[in-house]
PDB file of N, CA and C in Angstrom:
ATOM      1  N   UNK A   3    -123.970 169.798  -4.518  1.00 79.00           N
ATOM      2  CA  UNK A   3    -122.920 169.662  -5.506  1.00 79.00           C
ATOM      3  C   UNK A   3    -122.314 168.269  -5.358  1.00 79.00           C
ATOM      4  N   UNK A   4    -122.090 167.609  -6.468  1.00 87.00           N
ATOM      5  CA  UNK A   4    -121.567 166.249  -6.425  1.00 87.00           C
ATOM      6  C   UNK A   4    -120.088 166.253  -6.060  1.00 87.00           C
ATOM      7  N   UNK A   5    -119.613 165.072  -5.674  1.00 87.00           N
ATOM      8  CA  UNK A   5    -118.214 164.951  -5.260  1.00 87.00           C
ATOM      9  C   UNK A   5    -117.262 165.178  -6.439  1.00 87.00           C
ATOM     10  N   UNK A   6    -117.648 164.735  -7.620  1.00 89.00           N
ATOM     11  CA  UNK A   6    -116.805 164.937  -8.800  1.00 89.00           C
ATOM     12  C   UNK A   6    -116.684 166.420  -9.123  1.00 89.00           C
ATOM     13  N   UNK A   7    -117.779 167.151  -8.982  1.00 90.00           N
ATOM     14  CA  UNK A   7    -117.732 168.593  -9.248  1.00 90.00           C
ATOM     15  C   UNK A   7    -116.840 169.300  -8.231  1.00 90.00           C
ATOM     16  N   UNK A   8    -116.897 168.851  -6.963  1.00 89.00           N
ATOM     17  CA  UNK A   8    -116.028 169.425  -5.941  1.00 89.00           C
ATOM     18  C   UNK A   8    -114.556 169.165  -6.239  1.00 89.00           C
ATOM     19  N   UNK A   9    -114.246 167.953  -6.705  1.00 89.00           N
ATOM     20  CA  UNK A   9    -112.860 167.628  -7.027  1.00 89.00           C
ATOM     21  C   UNK A   9    -112.366 168.463  -8.204  1.00 89.00           C
ATOM     22  N   UNK A  10    -113.219 168.666  -9.188  1.00 92.00           N
ATOM     23  CA  UNK A  10    -112.823 169.499 -10.333  1.00 92.00           C
ATOM     24  C   UNK A  10    -112.606 170.933  -9.874  1.00 92.00           C
ATOM     25  N   UNK A  11    -113.460 171.419  -8.981  1.00 92.00           N
ATOM     26  CA  UNK A  11    -113.302 172.775  -8.469  1.00 92.00           C
ATOM     27  C   UNK A  11    -112.009 172.900  -7.649  1.00 92.00           C
ATOM     28  N   UNK A  12    -111.698 171.885  -6.833  1.00 90.00           N
ATOM     29  CA  UNK A  12    -110.451 171.906  -6.060  1.00 90.00           C
ATOM     30  C   UNK A  12    -109.238 171.873  -6.979  1.00 90.00           C
ATOM     31  N   UNK A  13    -109.308 171.079  -8.040  1.00 91.00           N
ATOM     32  CA  UNK A  13    -108.210 171.036  -9.006  1.00 91.00           C
ATOM     33  C   UNK A  13    -108.051 172.386  -9.695  1.00 91.00           C
ATOM     34  N   UNK A  14    -109.161 173.018 -10.030  1.00 93.00           N
ATOM     35  CA  UNK A  14    -109.130 174.337 -10.657  1.00 93.00           C
ATOM     36  C   UNK A  14    -108.484 175.356  -9.714  1.00 93.00           C
ATOM     37  N   UNK A  15    -108.859 175.325  -8.438  1.00 93.00           N
ATOM     38  CA  UNK A  15    -108.280 176.252  -7.459  1.00 93.00           C
ATOM     39  C   UNK A  15    -106.793 175.980  -7.296  1.00 93.00           C
ATOM     40  N   UNK A  16    -106.385 174.711  -7.277  1.00 91.00           N
ATOM     41  CA  UNK A  16    -104.972 174.357  -7.149  1.00 91.00           C
ATOM     42  C   UNK A  16    -104.165 174.892  -8.331  1.00 91.00           C
ATOM     43  N   UNK A  17    -104.667 174.689  -9.542  1.00 93.00           N
ATOM     44  CA  UNK A  17    -103.960 175.168 -10.737  1.00 93.00           C
ATOM     45  C   UNK A  17    -103.926 176.688 -10.750  1.00 93.00           C
ATOM     46  N   UNK A  18    -105.024 177.331 -10.416  1.00 93.00           N
ATOM     47  CA  UNK A  18    -105.066 178.790 -10.378  1.00 93.00           C
ATOM     48  C   UNK A  18    -104.097 179.345  -9.345  1.00 93.00           C
ATOM     49  N   UNK A  19    -104.018 178.725  -8.159  1.00 91.00           N
ATOM     50  CA  UNK A  19    -103.071 179.156  -7.127  1.00 91.00           C
ATOM     51  C   UNK A  19    -101.634 178.989  -7.616  1.00 91.00           C
ATOM     52  N   UNK A  20    -101.362 177.919  -8.339  1.00 90.00           N
ATOM     53  CA  UNK A  20    -100.018 177.719  -8.892  1.00 90.00           C
ATOM     54  C   UNK A  20     -99.648 178.794  -9.891  1.00 90.00           C
ATOM     55  N   UNK A  21    -100.572 179.151 -10.766  1.00 92.00           N
ATOM     56  CA  UNK A  21    -100.308 180.190 -11.778  1.00 92.00           C
ATOM     57  C   UNK A  21    -100.110 181.548 -11.101  1.00 92.00           C
ATOM     58  N   UNK A  22    -100.962 181.879 -10.150  1.00 91.00           N
ATOM     59  CA  UNK A  22    -100.833 183.160  -9.436  1.00 91.00           C
ATOM     60  C   UNK A  22     -99.520 183.206  -8.664  1.00 91.00           C
ATOM     61  N   UNK A  23     -99.170 182.117  -7.973  1.00 85.00           N
ATOM     62  CA  UNK A  23     -97.908 182.064  -7.234  1.00 85.00           C
ATOM     63  C   UNK A  23     -96.707 182.230  -8.139  1.00 85.00           C
ATOM     64  N   UNK A  24     -96.748 181.600  -9.299  1.00 86.00           N
ATOM     65  CA  UNK A  24     -95.642 181.731 -10.251  1.00 86.00           C
ATOM     66  C   UNK A  24     -95.469 183.176 -10.687  1.00 86.00           C
ATOM     67  N   UNK A  25     -96.548 183.844 -11.007  1.00 88.00           N
ATOM     68  CA  UNK A  25     -96.450 185.236 -11.462  1.00 88.00           C
ATOM     69  C   UNK A  25     -96.048 186.173 -10.327  1.00 88.00           C
ATOM     70  N   UNK A  26     -96.482 185.907  -9.112  1.00 82.00           N
ATOM     71  CA  UNK A  26     -96.080 186.752  -7.979  1.00 82.00           C
ATOM     72  C   UNK A  26     -94.587 186.615  -7.720  1.00 82.00           C
ATOM     73  N   UNK A  27     -94.080 185.403  -7.709  1.00 77.00           N
ATOM     74  CA  UNK A  27     -92.655 185.185  -7.437  1.00 77.00           C
ATOM     75  C   UNK A  27     -91.800 185.812  -8.527  1.00 77.00           C
ATOM     76  N   UNK A  28     -92.248 185.765  -9.763  1.00 83.00           N
ATOM     77  CA  UNK A  28     -91.467 186.334 -10.857  1.00 83.00           C
ATOM     78  C   UNK A  28     -91.363 187.852 -10.774  1.00 83.00           C
ATOM     79  N   UNK A  29     -92.286 188.508 -10.117  1.00 84.00           N
ATOM     80  CA  UNK A  29     -92.287 189.972 -10.059  1.00 84.00           C
ATOM     81  C   UNK A  29     -91.645 190.519  -8.784  1.00 84.00           C
ATOM     82  N   UNK A  30     -91.175 189.658  -7.911  1.00 78.00           N
ATOM     83  CA  UNK A  30     -90.530 190.122  -6.680  1.00 78.00           C
ATOM     84  C   UNK A  30     -89.100 190.552  -6.995  1.00 78.00           C
ATOM     85  N   UNK A  31     -88.707 191.772  -6.583  1.00 78.00           N
ATOM     86  CA  UNK A  31     -87.326 192.190  -6.840  1.00 78.00           C
ATOM     87  C   UNK A  31     -86.352 191.356  -6.008  1.00 78.00           C
ATOM     88  N   UNK A  32     -85.110 191.181  -6.494  1.00 73.00           N
ATOM     89  CA  UNK A  32     -84.139 190.332  -5.784  1.00 73.00           C
ATOM     90  C   UNK A  32     -83.870 190.784  -4.353  1.00 73.00           C
ATOM     91  N   UNK A  33     -84.019 192.078  -4.069  1.00 71.00           N
ATOM     92  CA  UNK A  33     -83.764 192.569  -2.714  1.00 71.00           C
ATOM     93  C   UNK A  33     -84.740 191.979  -1.704  1.00 71.00           C
ATOM     94  N   UNK A  34     -85.914 191.628  -2.141  1.00 74.00           N
ATOM     95  CA  UNK A  34     -86.941 191.113  -1.236  1.00 74.00           C
ATOM     96  C   UNK A  34     -87.006 189.594  -1.193  1.00 74.00           C
ATOM     97  N   UNK A  35     -86.081 188.912  -1.845  1.00 71.00           N
ATOM     98  CA  UNK A  35     -86.149 187.457  -1.883  1.00 71.00           C
ATOM     99  C   UNK A  35     -85.923 186.836  -0.510  1.00 71.00           C
ATOM    100  N   UNK A  36     -84.998 187.394   0.294  1.00 70.00           N
ATOM    101  CA  UNK A  36     -84.723 186.808   1.603  1.00 70.00           C
ATOM    102  C   UNK A  36     -85.929 186.902   2.536  1.00 70.00           C
ATOM    103  N   UNK A  37     -86.572 188.088   2.694  1.00 74.00           N
ATOM    104  CA  UNK A  37     -87.775 188.112   3.535  1.00 74.00           C
ATOM    105  C   UNK A  37     -88.896 187.247   2.972  1.00 74.00           C
ATOM    106  N   UNK A  38     -89.009 187.190   1.659  1.00 74.00           N
ATOM    107  CA  UNK A  38     -90.039 186.346   1.060  1.00 74.00           C
ATOM    108  C   UNK A  38     -89.761 184.882   1.337  1.00 74.00           C
ATOM    109  N   UNK A  39     -88.490 184.501   1.291  1.00 73.00           N
ATOM    110  CA  UNK A  39     -88.109 183.117   1.582  1.00 73.00           C
ATOM    111  C   UNK A  39     -88.462 182.754   3.019  1.00 73.00           C
ATOM    112  N   UNK A  40     -88.255 183.687   3.946  1.00 73.00           N
ATOM    113  CA  UNK A  40     -88.606 183.422   5.339  1.00 73.00           C
ATOM    114  C   UNK A  40     -90.114 183.249   5.497  1.00 73.00           C
ATOM    115  N   UNK A  41     -90.876 184.083   4.821  1.00 77.00           N
ATOM    116  CA  UNK A  41     -92.336 183.943   4.893  1.00 77.00           C
ATOM    117  C   UNK A  41     -92.784 182.631   4.261  1.00 77.00           C
ATOM    118  N   UNK A  42     -92.125 182.238   3.189  1.00 76.00           N
ATOM    119  CA  UNK A  42     -92.451 180.973   2.539  1.00 76.00           C
ATOM    120  C   UNK A  42     -92.159 179.794   3.455  1.00 76.00           C
ATOM    121  N   UNK A  43     -91.071 179.911   4.233  1.00 79.00           N
ATOM    122  CA  UNK A  43     -90.760 178.846   5.193  1.00 79.00           C
ATOM    123  C   UNK A  43     -91.863 178.711   6.226  1.00 79.00           C
ATOM    124  N   UNK A  44     -92.411 179.835   6.670  1.00 80.00           N
ATOM    125  CA  UNK A  44     -93.499 179.775   7.643  1.00 80.00           C
ATOM    126  C   UNK A  44     -94.733 179.105   7.032  1.00 80.00           C
ATOM    127  N   UNK A  45     -95.030 179.436   5.793  1.00 81.00           N
ATOM    128  CA  UNK A  45     -96.179 178.815   5.129  1.00 81.00           C
ATOM    129  C   UNK A  45     -95.931 177.318   4.938  1.00 81.00           C
ATOM    130  N   UNK A  46     -94.694 176.961   4.602  1.00 82.00           N
ATOM    131  CA  UNK A  46     -94.372 175.542   4.423  1.00 82.00           C
ATOM    132  C   UNK A  46     -94.475 174.784   5.738  1.00 82.00           C
ATOM    133  N   UNK A  47     -94.152 175.448   6.838  1.00 85.00           N
ATOM    134  CA  UNK A  47     -94.286 174.793   8.138  1.00 85.00           C
ATOM    135  C   UNK A  47     -95.757 174.477   8.415  1.00 85.00           C
ATOM    136  N   UNK A  48     -96.644 175.376   8.028  1.00 88.00           N
ATOM    137  CA  UNK A  48     -98.076 175.100   8.180  1.00 88.00           C
ATOM    138  C   UNK A  48     -98.470 173.923   7.288  1.00 88.00           C
ATOM    139  N   UNK A  49     -97.880 173.857   6.094  1.00 87.00           N
ATOM    140  CA  UNK A  49     -98.161 172.735   5.195  1.00 87.00           C
ATOM    141  C   UNK A  49     -97.692 171.420   5.790  1.00 87.00           C
ATOM    142  N   UNK A  50     -96.569 171.454   6.501  1.00 90.00           N
ATOM    143  CA  UNK A  50     -96.055 170.238   7.141  1.00 90.00           C
ATOM    144  C   UNK A  50     -97.059 169.741   8.176  1.00 90.00           C
ATOM    145  N   UNK A  51     -97.597 170.657   8.957  1.00 91.00           N
ATOM    146  CA  UNK A  51     -98.569 170.258   9.982  1.00 91.00           C
ATOM    147  C   UNK A  51     -99.809 169.636   9.324  1.00 91.00           C
ATOM    148  N   UNK A  52    -100.310 170.265   8.270  1.00 90.00           N
ATOM    149  CA  UNK A  52    -101.475 169.716   7.565  1.00 90.00           C
ATOM    150  C   UNK A  52    -101.177 168.363   6.949  1.00 90.00           C
ATOM    151  N   UNK A  53     -99.992 168.214   6.369  1.00 90.00           N
ATOM    152  CA  UNK A  53     -99.629 166.935   5.751  1.00 90.00           C
ATOM    153  C   UNK A  53     -99.491 165.837   6.794  1.00 90.00           C
ATOM    154  N   UNK A  54     -98.950 166.193   7.959  1.00 93.00           N
ATOM    155  CA  UNK A  54     -98.836 165.192   9.032  1.00 93.00           C
ATOM    156  C   UNK A  54    -100.221 164.754   9.490  1.00 93.00           C
ATOM    157  N   UNK A  55    -101.138 165.703   9.586  1.00 92.00           N
ATOM    158  CA  UNK A  55    -102.507 165.352   9.990  1.00 92.00           C
ATOM    159  C   UNK A  55    -103.158 164.424   8.967  1.00 92.00           C
ATOM    160  N   UNK A  56    -102.938 164.686   7.689  1.00 89.00           N
ATOM    161  CA  UNK A  56    -103.511 163.835   6.648  1.00 89.00           C
ATOM    162  C   UNK A  56    -102.844 162.471   6.644  1.00 89.00           C
ATOM    163  N   UNK A  57    -101.510 162.447   6.766  1.00 90.00           N
ATOM    164  CA  UNK A  57    -100.788 161.165   6.733  1.00 90.00           C
ATOM    165  C   UNK A  57    -101.114 160.308   7.945  1.00 90.00           C
ATOM    166  N   UNK A  58    -101.323 160.942   9.093  1.00 90.00           N
ATOM    167  CA  UNK A  58    -101.586 160.182  10.311  1.00 90.00           C
ATOM    168  C   UNK A  58    -103.050 159.861  10.536  1.00 90.00           C
ATOM    169  N   UNK A  59    -103.936 160.515   9.800  1.00 89.00           N
ATOM    170  CA  UNK A  59    -105.367 160.250   9.959  1.00 89.00           C
ATOM    171  C   UNK A  59    -105.755 158.946   9.294  1.00 89.00           C
ATOM    172  N   UNK A  60    -106.930 158.505   9.574  1.00 87.00           N
ATOM    173  CA  UNK A  60    -107.412 157.254   8.990  1.00 87.00           C
ATOM    174  C   UNK A  60    -108.351 157.573   7.834  1.00 87.00           C
ATOM    175  N   UNK A  61    -107.761 158.146   6.774  1.00 88.00           N
ATOM    176  CA  UNK A  61    -108.551 158.531   5.605  1.00 88.00           C
ATOM    177  C   UNK A  61    -108.393 157.547   4.450  1.00 88.00           C
ATOM    178  N   UNK A  62    -107.623 156.514   4.635  1.00 90.00           N
ATOM    179  CA  UNK A  62    -107.414 155.542   3.566  1.00 90.00           C
ATOM    180  C   UNK A  62    -105.955 155.500   3.159  1.00 90.00           C
ATOM    181  N   UNK A  63    -105.624 154.472   2.385  1.00 92.00           N
ATOM    182  CA  UNK A  63    -104.233 154.256   1.996  1.00 92.00           C
ATOM    183  C   UNK A  63    -103.713 155.356   1.077  1.00 92.00           C
ATOM    184  N   UNK A  64    -104.547 155.790   0.125  1.00 92.00           N
ATOM    185  CA  UNK A  64    -104.100 156.825  -0.817  1.00 92.00           C
ATOM    186  C   UNK A  64    -103.804 158.123  -0.081  1.00 92.00           C
ATOM    187  N   UNK A  65    -104.663 158.489   0.870  1.00 90.00           N
ATOM    188  CA  UNK A  65    -104.432 159.713   1.640  1.00 90.00           C
ATOM    189  C   UNK A  65    -103.160 159.602   2.466  1.00 90.00           C
ATOM    190  N   UNK A  66    -102.897 158.430   2.997  1.00 92.00           N
ATOM    191  CA  UNK A  66    -101.673 158.241   3.783  1.00 92.00           C
ATOM    192  C   UNK A  66    -100.430 158.383   2.912  1.00 92.00           C
ATOM    193  N   UNK A  67    -100.466 157.787   1.725  1.00 93.00           N
ATOM    194  CA  UNK A  67     -99.319 157.876   0.821  1.00 93.00           C
ATOM    195  C   UNK A  67     -99.123 159.321   0.363  1.00 93.00           C
ATOM    196  N   UNK A  68    -100.208 159.979  -0.046  1.00 92.00           N
ATOM    197  CA  UNK A  68    -100.095 161.371  -0.494  1.00 92.00           C
ATOM    198  C   UNK A  68     -99.668 162.287   0.646  1.00 92.00           C
ATOM    199  N   UNK A  69    -100.163 162.021   1.851  1.00 91.00           N
ATOM    200  CA  UNK A  69     -99.745 162.814   3.001  1.00 91.00           C
ATOM    201  C   UNK A  69     -98.273 162.643   3.310  1.00 91.00           C
ATOM    202  N   UNK A  70     -97.779 161.425   3.181  1.00 94.00           N
ATOM    203  CA  UNK A  70     -96.359 161.178   3.409  1.00 94.00           C
ATOM    204  C   UNK A  70     -95.512 161.897   2.372  1.00 94.00           C
ATOM    205  N   UNK A  71     -95.943 161.843   1.117  1.00 94.00           N
ATOM    206  CA  UNK A  71     -95.221 162.562   0.060  1.00 94.00           C
ATOM    207  C   UNK A  71     -95.257 164.061   0.330  1.00 94.00           C
ATOM    208  N   UNK A  72     -96.408 164.553   0.799  1.00 92.00           N
ATOM    209  CA  UNK A  72     -96.530 165.981   1.100  1.00 92.00           C
ATOM    210  C   UNK A  72     -95.619 166.384   2.250  1.00 92.00           C
ATOM    211  N   UNK A  73     -95.506 165.528   3.271  1.00 93.00           N
ATOM    212  CA  UNK A  73     -94.589 165.823   4.387  1.00 93.00           C
ATOM    213  C   UNK A  73     -93.160 165.913   3.872  1.00 93.00           C
ATOM    214  N   UNK A  74     -92.758 164.965   3.033  1.00 93.00           N
ATOM    215  CA  UNK A  74     -91.390 164.972   2.510  1.00 93.00           C
ATOM    216  C   UNK A  74     -91.145 166.214   1.652  1.00 93.00           C
ATOM    217  N   UNK A  75     -92.099 166.563   0.792  1.00 90.00           N
ATOM    218  CA  UNK A  75     -91.916 167.730  -0.074  1.00 90.00           C
ATOM    219  C   UNK A  75     -91.889 169.026   0.735  1.00 90.00           C
ATOM    220  N   UNK A  76     -92.779 169.144   1.707  1.00 89.00           N
ATOM    221  CA  UNK A  76     -92.815 170.369   2.509  1.00 89.00           C
ATOM    222  C   UNK A  76     -91.571 170.495   3.372  1.00 89.00           C
ATOM    223  N   UNK A  77     -91.086 169.386   3.929  1.00 91.00           N
ATOM    224  CA  UNK A  77     -89.869 169.455   4.737  1.00 91.00           C
ATOM    225  C   UNK A  77     -88.660 169.794   3.882  1.00 91.00           C
ATOM    226  N   UNK A  78     -88.621 169.265   2.646  1.00 91.00           N
ATOM    227  CA  UNK A  78     -87.542 169.636   1.733  1.00 91.00           C
ATOM    228  C   UNK A  78     -87.576 171.134   1.462  1.00 91.00           C
ATOM    229  N   UNK A  79     -88.771 171.668   1.291  1.00 85.00           N
ATOM    230  CA  UNK A  79     -88.922 173.105   1.046  1.00 85.00           C
ATOM    231  C   UNK A  79     -88.490 173.920   2.256  1.00 85.00           C
ATOM    232  N   UNK A  80     -88.859 173.487   3.448  1.00 86.00           N
ATOM    233  CA  UNK A  80     -88.492 174.217   4.672  1.00 86.00           C
ATOM    234  C   UNK A  80     -86.974 174.192   4.862  1.00 86.00           C
ATOM    235  N   UNK A  81     -86.372 173.015   4.785  1.00 88.00           N
ATOM    236  CA  UNK A  81     -84.930 172.907   5.015  1.00 88.00           C
ATOM    237  C   UNK A  81     -84.154 173.661   3.934  1.00 88.00           C
ATOM    238  N   UNK A  82     -84.552 173.489   2.686  1.00 85.00           N
ATOM    239  CA  UNK A  82     -83.888 174.209   1.600  1.00 85.00           C
ATOM    240  C   UNK A  82     -84.036 175.708   1.738  1.00 85.00           C
ATOM    241  N   UNK A  83     -85.202 176.155   2.162  1.00 82.00           N
ATOM    242  CA  UNK A  83     -85.426 177.586   2.352  1.00 82.00           C
ATOM    243  C   UNK A  83     -84.543 178.152   3.443  1.00 82.00           C
ATOM    244  N   UNK A  84     -84.414 177.420   4.550  1.00 83.00           N
ATOM    245  CA  UNK A  84     -83.548 177.898   5.633  1.00 83.00           C
ATOM    246  C   UNK A  84     -82.086 177.908   5.191  1.00 83.00           C
ATOM    247  N   UNK A  85     -81.651 176.901   4.456  1.00 86.00           N
ATOM    248  CA  UNK A  85     -80.260 176.869   4.006  1.00 86.00           C
ATOM    249  C   UNK A  85     -79.967 178.021   3.044  1.00 86.00           C
ATOM    250  N   UNK A  86     -80.877 178.281   2.134  1.00 82.00           N
ATOM    251  CA  UNK A  86     -80.669 179.374   1.178  1.00 82.00           C
ATOM    252  C   UNK A  86     -80.727 180.718   1.886  1.00 82.00           C
ATOM    253  N   UNK A  87     -81.653 180.869   2.844  1.00 80.00           N
ATOM    254  CA  UNK A  87     -81.733 182.126   3.588  1.00 80.00           C
ATOM    255  C   UNK A  87     -80.451 182.371   4.369  1.00 80.00           C
ATOM    256  N   UNK A  88     -79.930 181.325   5.016  1.00 84.00           N
ATOM    257  CA  UNK A  88     -78.678 181.490   5.763  1.00 84.00           C
ATOM    258  C   UNK A  88     -77.537 181.863   4.831  1.00 84.00           C
ATOM    259  N   UNK A  89     -77.486 181.249   3.677  1.00 84.00           N
ATOM    260  CA  UNK A  89     -76.416 181.564   2.722  1.00 84.00           C
ATOM    261  C   UNK A  89     -76.533 183.011   2.234  1.00 84.00           C
ATOM    262  N   UNK A  90     -77.756 183.451   1.992  1.00 79.00           N
ATOM    263  CA  UNK A  90     -77.935 184.832   1.540  1.00 79.00           C
ATOM    264  C   UNK A  90     -77.588 185.820   2.646  1.00 79.00           C
ATOM    265  N   UNK A  91     -77.922 185.498   3.895  1.00 80.00           N
ATOM    266  CA  UNK A  91     -77.589 186.402   4.993  1.00 80.00           C
ATOM    267  C   UNK A  91     -76.090 186.463   5.229  1.00 80.00           C
ATOM    268  N   UNK A  92     -75.358 185.369   4.974  1.00 84.00           N
ATOM    269  CA  UNK A  92     -73.897 185.388   5.105  1.00 84.00           C
ATOM    270  C   UNK A  92     -73.278 186.352   4.108  1.00 84.00           C
ATOM    271  N   UNK A  93     -73.933 186.571   2.989  1.00 81.00           N
ATOM    272  CA  UNK A  93     -73.402 187.485   1.977  1.00 81.00           C
ATOM    273  C   UNK A  93     -73.403 188.921   2.478  1.00 81.00           C
ATOM    274  N   UNK A  94     -74.234 189.247   3.469  1.00 80.00           N
ATOM    275  CA  UNK A  94     -74.308 190.611   3.973  1.00 80.00           C
ATOM    276  C   UNK A  94     -73.419 190.829   5.188  1.00 80.00           C
ATOM    277  N   UNK A  95     -72.810 189.780   5.719  1.00 79.00           N
ATOM    278  CA  UNK A  95     -71.945 189.925   6.890  1.00 79.00           C
ATOM    279  C   UNK A  95     -70.584 190.464   6.465  1.00 79.00           C
ATOM    280  N   UNK A  96     -70.040 191.310   7.329  1.00 76.00           N
ATOM    281  CA  UNK A  96     -68.738 191.894   7.059  1.00 76.00           C
ATOM    282  C   UNK A  96     -67.647 190.910   7.455  1.00 76.00           C
ATOM    283  N   UNK A  97     -66.599 190.818   6.632  1.00 74.00           N
ATOM    284  CA  UNK A  97     -65.489 189.926   6.942  1.00 74.00           C
ATOM    285  C   UNK A  97     -64.381 190.657   7.677  1.00 74.00           C
ATOM    286  N   UNK A  98     -64.476 192.000   7.735  1.00 71.00           N
ATOM    287  CA  UNK A  98     -63.447 192.776   8.429  1.00 71.00           C
ATOM    288  C   UNK A  98     -63.626 192.652   9.932  1.00 71.00           C
ATOM    289  N   UNK A  99     -62.526 192.503  10.672  1.00 69.00           N
ATOM    290  CA  UNK A  99     -62.664 192.457  12.136  1.00 69.00           C
ATOM    291  C   UNK A  99     -63.071 193.817  12.689  1.00 69.00           C
ATOM    292  N   UNK A 100     -63.892 193.798  13.737  1.00 66.00           N
ATOM    293  CA  UNK A 100     -64.329 195.046  14.361  1.00 66.00           C
ATOM    294  C   UNK A 100     -63.240 195.571  15.281  1.00 66.00           C
ATOM    295  N   UNK A 101     -63.096 196.878  15.300  1.00 65.00           N
ATOM    296  CA  UNK A 101     -62.094 197.490  16.173  1.00 65.00           C
ATOM    297  C   UNK A 101     -62.721 198.105  17.383  1.00 65.00           C
TER     298      UNK A 101
END
């Protein structure tokens, strides 16, 4: 299989994964958003590791730039996910003092 065909197939898989992810997230009930957010943070952490490997490898200038952008985007997702999860968990804490 030629390299161009592989790139088209990878692009197809990327777009298909995006469409499937969008539909899965839309069907999750609000009660399950916090556990889903935590799982998403774990997946994003794996993405950070992969992006660091790509950015730090010697694959060329374009790969380094894209890897750096991927690290920034994945870290934004991880930090934002943790902040939103913490905010949602604070909503379940009782404000009444314990006796």
